[in-house]
Amino acid sequence: MKIKQIIFLPFALLLGFSACRNNDYSPKPKAYYRIEFPEKSYQALKAPVPFSFSYPAYASVEQDKSRDAQNNWYNLHFKQFNGYLHLTYYDVSGKEAFNEMVEDARKLAFKHTIKASAIDQKLINYPEKRVYGVYYAIEGNTASSVQFFLTDSVKHYFRGALYFNERPQYDSIAPVIKFIKTDIDTLISTFKWKN
């Protein structure tokens, strides 16, 4: 019986070493959670502000309570995506204030140039509603993926910026950004000044 063990032991060791020798181990990438998107449904904004628009039913409207916030600053909170569309409004009666706001919007969008792989600009033009502006689609690992401003070019200025409370990883949040962009498009297309 000892002879069988002596013969079998080297054979088993040789077999074990040869089996391990050809394995190439490489770590697998982290998996991403499956994202379940809610059904698209919109409702009208009910707030005492000089504008109106439709926003998704799965987002909540919260008044911005930060230290610098004005009365007409709001956030659309997309809780299931851990994201916010920050919305600010200014009365810009007077040409200097208007030009300054438009330039600030451009600077804030292009501040992401360092991390962005592309920044696309699209003009917004609804003359029948006196709604004009610029939409910035920012691609890449940037803090903000969408920014825009709307104005009547005389008195009103409204700005939006989409942010997520996550480390920017464009590949992982791209489906969410695409989903929310349609909501932002709806907000813009339904946007109206009340006076």
Short mmCIF file of C-alpha atoms in Angstrom, two decimals, residues 41-157:
data_model
loop_
_atom_site.label_atom_id
_atom_site.label_comp_id
_atom_site.label_asym_id
_atom_site.label_seq_id
_atom_site.Cartn_x
_atom_site.Cartn_y
_atom_site.Cartn_z
CA SER A 41 -45.40 61.14 -16.47
CA TYR A 42 -45.46 64.93 -16.04
CA GLN A 43 -47.21 67.49 -13.86
CA ALA A 44 -47.40 71.28 -13.77
CA LEU A 45 -45.27 73.30 -11.35
CA LYS A 46 -47.40 74.77 -8.55
CA ALA A 47 -45.29 77.49 -6.97
CA PRO A 48 -45.70 81.25 -6.59
CA VAL A 49 -43.08 82.09 -9.23
CA PRO A 50 -43.13 84.19 -12.45
CA PHE A 51 -42.85 81.11 -14.69
CA SER A 52 -44.45 77.71 -15.22
CA PHE A 53 -43.34 74.39 -16.68
CA SER A 54 -44.05 70.67 -16.55
CA TYR A 55 -41.74 68.38 -14.62
CA PRO A 56 -41.64 64.59 -14.06
CA ALA A 57 -43.98 63.10 -11.46
CA TYR A 58 -41.10 61.00 -10.06
CA ALA A 59 -39.10 64.15 -9.18
CA SER A 60 -39.89 66.37 -6.21
CA VAL A 61 -39.71 70.16 -6.23
CA GLU A 62 -37.81 71.55 -3.26
CA GLN A 63 -37.15 75.19 -2.51
CA ASP A 64 -33.41 75.82 -2.23
CA LYS A 65 -32.67 76.71 1.40
CA SER A 66 -28.94 77.30 0.99
CA ARG A 67 -27.36 80.43 2.39
CA ASP A 68 -27.09 82.23 -0.96
CA ALA A 69 -30.47 81.08 -2.29
CA GLN A 70 -33.04 83.60 -3.45
CA ASN A 71 -36.82 83.21 -3.18
CA ASN A 72 -37.17 81.71 -6.65
CA TRP A 73 -34.42 79.09 -6.42
CA TYR A 74 -35.64 75.51 -6.58
CA ASN A 75 -34.26 72.01 -7.02
CA LEU A 76 -35.88 69.17 -8.90
CA HIS A 77 -34.78 66.18 -6.82
CA PHE A 78 -34.48 62.88 -8.70
CA LYS A 79 -34.21 60.81 -5.52
CA GLN A 80 -33.94 57.37 -7.15
CA PHE A 81 -30.94 58.63 -9.20
CA ASN A 82 -29.36 60.74 -6.42
CA GLY A 83 -29.46 63.77 -8.70
CA TYR A 84 -30.65 67.36 -8.68
CA LEU A 85 -31.62 69.83 -11.37
CA HIS A 86 -30.76 73.14 -9.71
CA LEU A 87 -33.07 75.91 -10.94
CA THR A 88 -32.44 79.62 -10.39
CA TYR A 89 -34.45 82.66 -11.44
CA TYR A 90 -33.48 86.33 -11.57
CA ASP A 91 -35.32 89.47 -12.53
CA VAL A 92 -32.81 91.05 -14.90
CA SER A 93 -34.51 94.33 -15.73
CA GLY A 94 -31.67 96.35 -17.19
CA LYS A 95 -29.27 95.39 -19.96
CA GLU A 96 -26.09 95.06 -17.85
CA ALA A 97 -27.56 92.41 -15.55
CA PHE A 98 -28.88 90.41 -18.51
CA ASN A 99 -25.56 90.35 -20.39
CA GLU A 100 -23.72 89.42 -17.20
CA MET A 101 -26.06 86.48 -16.54
CA VAL A 102 -25.71 85.14 -20.09
CA GLU A 103 -21.92 85.35 -19.86
CA ASP A 104 -21.96 83.64 -16.43
CA ALA A 105 -24.00 80.74 -17.88
CA ARG A 106 -21.46 80.30 -20.67
CA LYS A 107 -18.51 80.43 -18.23
CA LEU A 108 -20.15 77.93 -15.86
CA ALA A 109 -20.78 75.47 -18.70
CA PHE A 110 -17.28 75.80 -20.15
CA LYS A 111 -15.70 75.51 -16.70
CA HIS A 112 -16.10 71.75 -17.29
CA THR A 113 -13.80 71.83 -20.35
CA ILE A 114 -10.94 70.24 -18.38
CA LYS A 115 -12.85 66.96 -17.84
CA ALA A 116 -15.33 67.16 -20.74
CA SER A 117 -14.86 65.14 -23.90
CA ALA A 118 -17.38 67.41 -25.68
CA ILE A 119 -19.62 70.39 -24.99
CA ASP A 120 -22.47 70.83 -27.45
CA GLN A 121 -24.53 74.02 -27.55
CA LYS A 122 -28.06 74.22 -28.87
CA LEU A 123 -30.09 77.40 -29.24
CA ILE A 124 -33.54 77.45 -27.64
CA ASN A 125 -36.03 79.54 -29.58
CA TYR A 126 -39.77 79.74 -28.83
CA PRO A 127 -40.68 83.26 -30.07
CA GLU A 128 -44.43 82.71 -29.58
CA LYS A 129 -43.77 82.28 -25.83
CA ARG A 130 -40.88 84.79 -25.63
CA VAL A 131 -38.58 81.96 -24.47
CA TYR A 132 -35.01 82.00 -25.76
CA GLY A 133 -31.80 80.50 -24.47
CA VAL A 134 -28.90 78.09 -24.83
CA TYR A 135 -28.70 74.40 -23.89
CA TYR A 136 -25.27 72.94 -23.04
CA ALA A 137 -24.85 69.15 -23.26
CA ILE A 138 -21.58 68.26 -21.52
CA GLU A 139 -20.10 64.80 -22.10
CA GLY A 140 -17.39 63.11 -20.08
CA ASN A 141 -16.55 62.67 -16.40
CA THR A 142 -17.80 66.12 -15.42
CA ALA A 143 -19.71 67.26 -12.36
CA SER A 144 -22.60 68.57 -14.49
CA SER A 145 -23.93 66.92 -17.66
CA VAL A 146 -26.58 69.44 -18.68
CA GLN A 147 -26.85 73.18 -18.20
CA PHE A 148 -29.19 75.68 -19.82
CA PHE A 149 -30.65 79.12 -19.47
CA LEU A 150 -33.94 80.62 -20.62
CA THR A 151 -34.83 84.28 -20.95
CA ASP A 152 -37.26 86.70 -22.54
CA SER A 153 -34.28 89.01 -23.26
CA VAL A 154 -35.91 91.83 -21.28
CA LYS A 155 -36.83 90.98 -17.69
CA HIS A 156 -36.63 87.26 -16.91
CA TYR A 157 -33.64 84.92 -16.62
#
